[in-house]
C-alpha positions as a LaTeX table, in Angstrom:
\begin{tabular}{lrrr}
\hline
Residue & $x$ (\AA) & $y$ (\AA) & $z$ (\AA) \\
\hline
Unk1 & 62.66 & $-11.09$ & 3.49 \\
Unk2 & 66.13 & $-10.37$ & 2.08 \\
Unk3 & 68.98 & $-9.18$ & 4.24 \\
Unk4 & 69.93 & $-5.52$ & 3.84 \\
Unk5 & 72.90 & $-5.05$ & 1.50 \\
Unk6 & 76.11 & $-3.93$ & 3.21 \\
Unk7 & 77.65 & $-0.55$ & 2.42 \\
Unk8 & 79.92 & $-0.64$ & $-0.62$ \\
Unk9 & 82.87 & 1.51 & $-1.69$ \\
Unk10 & 84.19 & 2.39 & $-5.14$ \\
Unk11 & 86.82 & $-0.13$ & $-6.24$ \\
Unk12 & 89.75 & 2.24 & $-5.72$ \\
Unk13 & 88.59 & 2.94 & $-2.18$ \\
Unk14 & 88.27 & $-0.79$ & $-1.47$ \\
Unk15 & 91.77 & $-1.39$ & $-2.77$ \\
Unk16 & 93.07 & 1.46 & $-0.58$ \\
Unk17 & 91.28 & 0.14 & 2.52 \\
Unk18 & 92.53 & $-3.39$ & 1.93 \\
Unk19 & 96.10 & $-2.22$ & 1.30 \\
Unk20 & 96.05 & $-0.18$ & 4.50 \\
Unk21 & 94.62 & $-3.10$ & 6.47 \\
Unk22 & 97.21 & $-5.49$ & 5.02 \\
Unk23 & 100.14 & $-3.20$ & 5.79 \\
Unk24 & 98.96 & $-2.57$ & 9.36 \\
Unk25 & 98.23 & $-6.26$ & 9.93 \\
Unk26 & 101.70 & $-7.17$ & 8.66 \\
Unk27 & 103.24 & $-4.59$ & 10.99 \\
Unk28 & 101.27 & $-6.07$ & 13.88 \\
Unk29 & 102.40 & $-9.59$ & 13.01 \\
Unk30 & 106.01 & $-8.41$ & 13.02 \\
Unk31 & 105.47 & $-6.93$ & 16.48 \\
Unk32 & 103.98 & $-10.25$ & 17.66 \\
Unk33 & 106.62 & $-12.42$ & 15.96 \\
Unk34 & 107.98 & $-13.84$ & 19.24 \\
Unk35 & 104.61 & $-14.55$ & 20.87 \\
Unk36 & 103.49 & $-18.14$ & 21.34 \\
Unk37 & 101.06 & $-18.95$ & 24.13 \\
Unk38 & 101.94 & $-21.70$ & 26.58 \\
Unk39 & 98.42 & $-23.17$ & 26.31 \\
Unk40 & 99.16 & $-24.02$ & 22.69 \\
Unk41 & 101.68 & $-26.62$ & 23.86 \\
Unk42 & 98.81 & $-28.60$ & 25.40 \\
Unk43 & 97.36 & $-29.13$ & 21.95 \\
Unk44 & 100.79 & $-29.76$ & 20.46 \\
Unk45 & 101.40 & $-32.56$ & 22.98 \\
Unk46 & 98.15 & $-34.24$ & 21.91 \\
Unk47 & 99.18 & $-33.84$ & 18.27 \\
Unk48 & 102.69 & $-35.17$ & 18.87 \\
Unk49 & 101.42 & $-38.23$ & 20.73 \\
Unk50 & 98.83 & $-38.93$ & 18.04 \\
Unk51 & 101.48 & $-38.71$ & 15.32 \\
Unk52 & 103.65 & $-41.06$ & 17.38 \\
Unk53 & 100.87 & $-43.66$ & 17.36 \\
Unk54 & 99.73 & $-43.14$ & 20.97 \\
Unk55 & 96.39 & $-41.61$ & 20.10 \\
Unk56 & 95.09 & $-38.13$ & 20.96 \\
Unk57 & 96.00 & $-38.51$ & 24.63 \\
Unk58 & 98.05 & $-36.69$ & 27.27 \\
Unk59 & 99.37 & $-39.76$ & 29.10 \\
Unk60 & 99.67 & $-43.43$ & 28.24 \\
Unk61 & 96.65 & $-45.44$ & 29.32 \\
Unk62 & 94.44 & $-42.40$ & 29.98 \\
Unk63 & 91.86 & $-41.05$ & 27.54 \\
Unk64 & 91.18 & $-37.48$ & 28.67 \\
Unk65 & 90.12 & $-34.76$ & 26.22 \\
Unk66 & 92.29 & $-31.91$ & 27.47 \\
Unk67 & 91.65 & $-29.67$ & 24.46 \\
Unk68 & 88.49 & $-27.90$ & 23.31 \\
Unk69 & 89.22 & $-27.29$ & 19.60 \\
Unk70 & 89.18 & $-30.66$ & 17.79 \\
Unk71 & 89.18 & $-29.16$ & 14.29 \\
Unk72 & 92.26 & $-27.07$ & 15.08 \\
Unk73 & 93.96 & $-30.13$ & 16.53 \\
Unk74 & 93.11 & $-32.20$ & 13.45 \\
Unk75 & 94.51 & $-29.55$ & 11.11 \\
Unk76 & 97.76 & $-29.36$ & 13.08 \\
Unk77 & 97.97 & $-33.15$ & 12.97 \\
Unk78 & 97.60 & $-33.08$ & 9.18 \\
Unk79 & 100.44 & $-30.56$ & 8.93 \\
Unk80 & 102.52 & $-32.57$ & 11.38 \\
Unk81 & 102.36 & $-35.60$ & 9.10 \\
Unk82 & 104.61 & $-33.68$ & 6.69 \\
Unk83 & 107.32 & $-33.55$ & 9.36 \\
Unk84 & 107.00 & $-29.81$ & 9.89 \\
Unk85 & 107.72 & $-28.29$ & 13.29 \\
Unk86 & 104.43 & $-28.20$ & 15.16 \\
Unk87 & 105.12 & $-24.71$ & 16.51 \\
Unk88 & 105.83 & $-23.44$ & 13.00 \\
Unk89 & 102.74 & $-25.30$ & 11.72 \\
Unk90 & 100.50 & $-23.61$ & 14.31 \\
Unk91 & 101.89 & $-20.18$ & 13.45 \\
Unk92 & 101.60 & $-20.80$ & 9.71 \\
Unk93 & 98.02 & $-22.01$ & 10.07 \\
Unk94 & 97.13 & $-18.83$ & 11.94 \\
Unk95 & 98.58 & $-16.71$ & 9.12 \\
Unk96 & 96.68 & $-18.77$ & 6.53 \\
Unk97 & 93.41 & $-18.09$ & 8.33 \\
Unk98 & 94.18 & $-14.37$ & 8.59 \\
Unk99 & 94.82 & $-14.23$ & 4.84 \\
Unk100 & 91.64 & $-16.24$ & 4.26 \\
Unk101 & 89.74 & $-13.66$ & 6.31 \\
Unk102 & 91.00 & $-10.91$ & 3.99 \\
Unk103 & 90.03 & $-12.96$ & 0.93 \\
Unk104 & 86.57 & $-13.63$ & 2.34 \\
Unk105 & 86.04 & $-9.94$ & 3.05 \\
Unk106 & 86.94 & $-9.06$ & $-0.53$ \\
Unk107 & 84.92 & $-11.90$ & $-2.06$ \\
Unk108 & 81.82 & $-11.06$ & $-0.05$ \\
Unk109 & 81.85 & $-7.40$ & $-1.05$ \\
Unk110 & 81.45 & $-6.44$ & 2.60 \\
Unk111 & 82.14 & $-2.89$ & 3.76 \\
Unk112 & 85.90 & $-2.37$ & 3.98 \\
Unk113 & 86.12 & $-0.21$ & 7.11 \\
Unk114 & 85.37 & $-3.04$ & 9.61 \\
Unk115 & 88.20 & $-5.07$ & 8.05 \\
Unk116 & 90.60 & $-2.25$ & 8.91 \\
Unk117 & 89.33 & $-2.37$ & 12.50 \\
Unk118 & 89.68 & $-6.15$ & 12.66 \\
Unk119 & 93.12 & $-6.16$ & 11.09 \\
Unk120 & 94.41 & $-3.70$ & 13.69 \\
Unk121 & 92.92 & $-5.45$ & 16.73 \\
Unk122 & 95.94 & $-6.56$ & 18.81 \\
Unk123 & 94.21 & $-9.71$ & 20.02 \\
Unk124 & 93.52 & $-10.98$ & 16.51 \\
Unk125 & 97.12 & $-10.42$ & 15.43 \\
Unk126 & 98.57 & $-11.88$ & 18.62 \\
Unk127 & 96.56 & $-15.07$ & 18.23 \\
Unk128 & 97.58 & $-15.32$ & 14.58 \\
Unk129 & 101.09 & $-15.97$ & 15.91 \\
Unk130 & 100.08 & $-17.42$ & 19.27 \\
Unk131 & 99.39 & $-21.01$ & 18.25 \\
Unk132 & 95.73 & $-21.18$ & 19.24 \\
Unk133 & 92.47 & $-21.19$ & 17.35 \\
Unk134 & 91.14 & $-17.62$ & 17.69 \\
Unk135 & 91.75 & $-16.48$ & 14.11 \\
Unk136 & 90.42 & $-19.76$ & 12.72 \\
Unk137 & 87.22 & $-19.33$ & 14.74 \\
Unk138 & 86.89 & $-15.75$ & 13.46 \\
Unk139 & 87.15 & $-16.95$ & 9.86 \\
Unk140 & 84.57 & $-19.72$ & 10.20 \\
Unk141 & 82.20 & $-17.37$ & 12.03 \\
Unk142 & 82.46 & $-14.72$ & 9.29 \\
Unk143 & 82.14 & $-17.30$ & 6.51 \\
Unk144 & 79.05 & $-18.80$ & 8.14 \\
Unk145 & 77.45 & $-15.38$ & 8.61 \\
Unk146 & 78.07 & $-14.42$ & 4.98 \\
Unk147 & 76.67 & $-17.71$ & 3.69 \\
Unk148 & 73.54 & $-17.28$ & 5.82 \\
Unk149 & 72.94 & $-13.88$ & 4.20 \\
Unk150 & 73.52 & $-15.52$ & 0.82 \\
Unk151 & 70.89 & $-18.11$ & 1.68 \\
Unk152 & 68.43 & $-15.28$ & 2.19 \\
Unk153 & 69.33 & $-13.29$ & $-0.92$ \\
Unk154 & 70.11 & $-15.89$ & $-3.60$ \\
Unk155 & 67.68 & $-17.66$ & $-5.96$ \\
Unk156 & 66.16 & $-20.92$ & $-4.76$ \\
Unk157 & 68.83 & $-23.42$ & $-5.87$ \\
Unk158 & 71.71 & $-21.16$ & $-4.86$ \\
Unk159 & 69.97 & $-20.45$ & $-1.56$ \\
Unk160 & 69.85 & $-24.16$ & $-0.72$ \\
Unk161 & 73.54 & $-24.53$ & $-1.55$ \\
Unk162 & 74.41 & $-21.48$ & 0.56 \\
Unk163 & 72.34 & $-22.85$ & 3.45 \\
Unk164 & 74.16 & $-26.19$ & 3.32 \\
Unk165 & 77.57 & $-24.50$ & 3.18 \\
Unk166 & 76.58 & $-22.14$ & 5.99 \\
Unk167 & 75.76 & $-25.08$ & 8.22 \\
Unk168 & 79.11 & $-26.70$ & 7.42 \\
Unk169 & 81.01 & $-23.45$ & 8.13 \\
Unk170 & 79.22 & $-22.96$ & 11.44 \\
Unk171 & 79.90 & $-26.59$ & 12.35 \\
Unk172 & 83.58 & $-25.90$ & 11.69 \\
Unk173 & 83.33 & $-22.92$ & 14.05 \\
Unk174 & 81.69 & $-25.13$ & 16.69 \\
Unk175 & 84.47 & $-27.70$ & 16.34 \\
Unk176 & 87.02 & $-24.89$ & 16.70 \\
Unk177 & 85.62 & $-23.32$ & 19.87 \\
Unk178 & 82.91 & $-24.83$ & 22.14 \\
Unk179 & 80.79 & $-21.67$ & 22.22 \\
Unk180 & 80.46 & $-22.04$ & 18.46 \\
Unk181 & 77.75 & $-24.63$ & 19.15 \\
Unk182 & 75.38 & $-21.70$ & 19.73 \\
Unk183 & 75.90 & $-20.37$ & 16.21 \\
Unk184 & 73.95 & $-23.01$ & 14.30 \\
Unk185 & 70.72 & $-22.59$ & 16.29 \\
Unk186 & 71.02 & $-18.80$ & 16.01 \\
Unk187 & 71.53 & $-19.00$ & 12.24 \\
Unk188 & 68.59 & $-21.39$ & 11.90 \\
Unk189 & 66.39 & $-19.03$ & 13.94 \\
Unk190 & 67.47 & $-16.15$ & 11.70 \\
Unk191 & 66.44 & $-18.10$ & 8.58 \\
Unk192 & 63.12 & $-19.15$ & 10.08 \\
Unk193 & 62.24 & $-15.61$ & 11.17 \\
Unk194 & 63.21 & $-14.34$ & 7.71 \\
Unk195 & 60.90 & $-16.98$ & 6.21 \\
Unk196 & 63.59 & $-18.74$ & 4.25 \\
Unk197 & 62.48 & $-21.86$ & 2.30 \\
Unk198 & 62.05 & $-24.92$ & 4.47 \\
Unk199 & 64.57 & $-26.95$ & 2.47 \\
Unk200 & 67.24 & $-24.28$ & 2.99 \\
Unk201 & 66.62 & $-24.39$ & 6.75 \\
Unk202 & 66.75 & $-28.18$ & 6.81 \\
Unk203 & 70.00 & $-28.27$ & 4.86 \\
Unk204 & 71.64 & $-25.82$ & 7.26 \\
Unk205 & 70.44 & $-27.88$ & 10.22 \\
Unk206 & 71.72 & $-31.13$ & 8.67 \\
Unk207 & 75.19 & $-29.90$ & 7.71 \\
Unk208 & 75.60 & $-28.19$ & 11.08 \\
Unk209 & 74.38 & $-31.02$ & 13.27 \\
Unk210 & 75.91 & $-34.04$ & 11.51 \\
Unk211 & 79.63 & $-33.18$ & 12.08 \\
Unk212 & 78.91 & $-32.30$ & 15.71 \\
Unk213 & 77.02 & $-35.54$ & 16.30 \\
Unk214 & 79.82 & $-37.56$ & 14.71 \\
Unk215 & 82.43 & $-35.86$ & 16.92 \\
Unk216 & 80.22 & $-36.32$ & 19.98 \\
Unk217 & 79.93 & $-40.02$ & 19.21 \\
Unk218 & 83.72 & $-40.28$ & 18.95 \\
Unk219 & 84.11 & $-38.31$ & 22.19 \\
Unk220 & 81.79 & $-40.62$ & 24.10 \\
Unk221 & 83.37 & $-43.78$ & 22.67 \\
Unk222 & 87.01 & $-42.72$ & 22.99 \\
Unk223 & 87.01 & $-40.36$ & 25.98 \\
Unk224 & 83.96 & $-41.81$ & 27.78 \\
Unk225 & 82.54 & $-38.32$ & 28.34 \\
Unk226 & 80.20 & $-36.01$ & 26.47 \\
Unk227 & 82.13 & $-32.84$ & 27.41 \\
Unk228 & 85.85 & $-32.05$ & 27.10 \\
Unk229 & 87.69 & $-31.98$ & 30.40 \\
Unk230 & 88.47 & $-28.29$ & 29.88 \\
Unk231 & 84.76 & $-27.44$ & 29.83 \\
Unk232 & 84.15 & $-29.35$ & 33.06 \\
Unk233 & 86.94 & $-27.41$ & 34.77 \\
Unk234 & 85.60 & $-24.03$ & 33.62 \\
Unk235 & 81.92 & $-24.82$ & 34.21 \\
Unk236 & 82.78 & $-26.02$ & 37.71 \\
Unk237 & 83.83 & $-22.53$ & 38.80 \\
Unk238 & 81.15 & $-20.43$ & 40.55 \\
Unk239 & 79.38 & $-17.91$ & 38.32 \\
Unk240 & 80.70 & $-14.97$ & 40.40 \\
Unk241 & 84.28 & $-16.17$ & 39.84 \\
Unk242 & 83.70 & $-16.48$ & 36.08 \\
Unk243 & 82.14 & $-13.01$ & 35.86 \\
Unk244 & 84.98 & $-11.54$ & 37.89 \\
Unk245 & 87.53 & $-13.10$ & 35.56 \\
Unk246 & 85.66 & $-11.70$ & 32.54 \\
Unk247 & 85.65 & $-8.19$ & 34.00 \\
Unk248 & 89.36 & $-8.39$ & 34.78 \\
Unk249 & 90.03 & $-9.54$ & 31.22 \\
Unk250 & 88.04 & $-6.62$ & 29.78 \\
Unk251 & 89.79 & $-4.14$ & 32.07 \\
Unk252 & 93.20 & $-5.51$ & 31.13 \\
Unk253 & 92.41 & $-5.24$ & 27.39 \\
Unk254 & 90.67 & $-1.86$ & 27.53 \\
Unk255 & 93.65 & $-0.01$ & 26.11 \\
Unk256 & 93.74 & $-2.38$ & 23.15 \\
Unk257 & 90.03 & $-2.05$ & 22.34 \\
Unk258 & 89.35 & 1.67 & 22.92 \\
Unk259 & 91.47 & 3.03 & 20.01 \\
\hline
\end{tabular}
């Protein structure tokens, strides 16, 4: 069963939508030019200590995983090797992922209107400049979703390749935000229900699970825990407190989302 094709626009309309989205996104980035979230400095401390030869730690002699986005941390570490300012590196990486999201949208042939909505969402633009992983997670999520649809629509050999790449993209999402671990099983269920070839399903499962298992092995060996410390702190709060915080967050951001 093939996935339904997305709406398409004439080329001139796509160019117009993309130009409008790019101009508005650029305007939003200018408005957010001074924003950098204090939580980002937690990751930057881990990066700085790792680059200084002290390992991905917060304090000497203590191995505590105080971050929940290992792939983001690894990418910042790679940029830090060049000697670049870590704050500038985090901001630049956010912009790179925002541009990559635009490129993916064009390459996939997806309907242009949702890109305009995404590109004008204040949260997405704030986090592009804010030093954390939100835009990166958005990119990997969208890439994984597109590749899963490709795995359903493409001929057999291309479908297997798309399935393998989809698993890798969704693994990258899971290593960027913890809730991304739900994406692989959901994608696999989607393929199974759509009666995708067994080999395509197995390839997605393999490329999704292997990076996560390797990181989990490192986590257990190095940090002596199977969960990051951040997750233990958040999961330890009563459910009512977590739901209350979610409702307050939605109420606070209502003005940003409604338009």
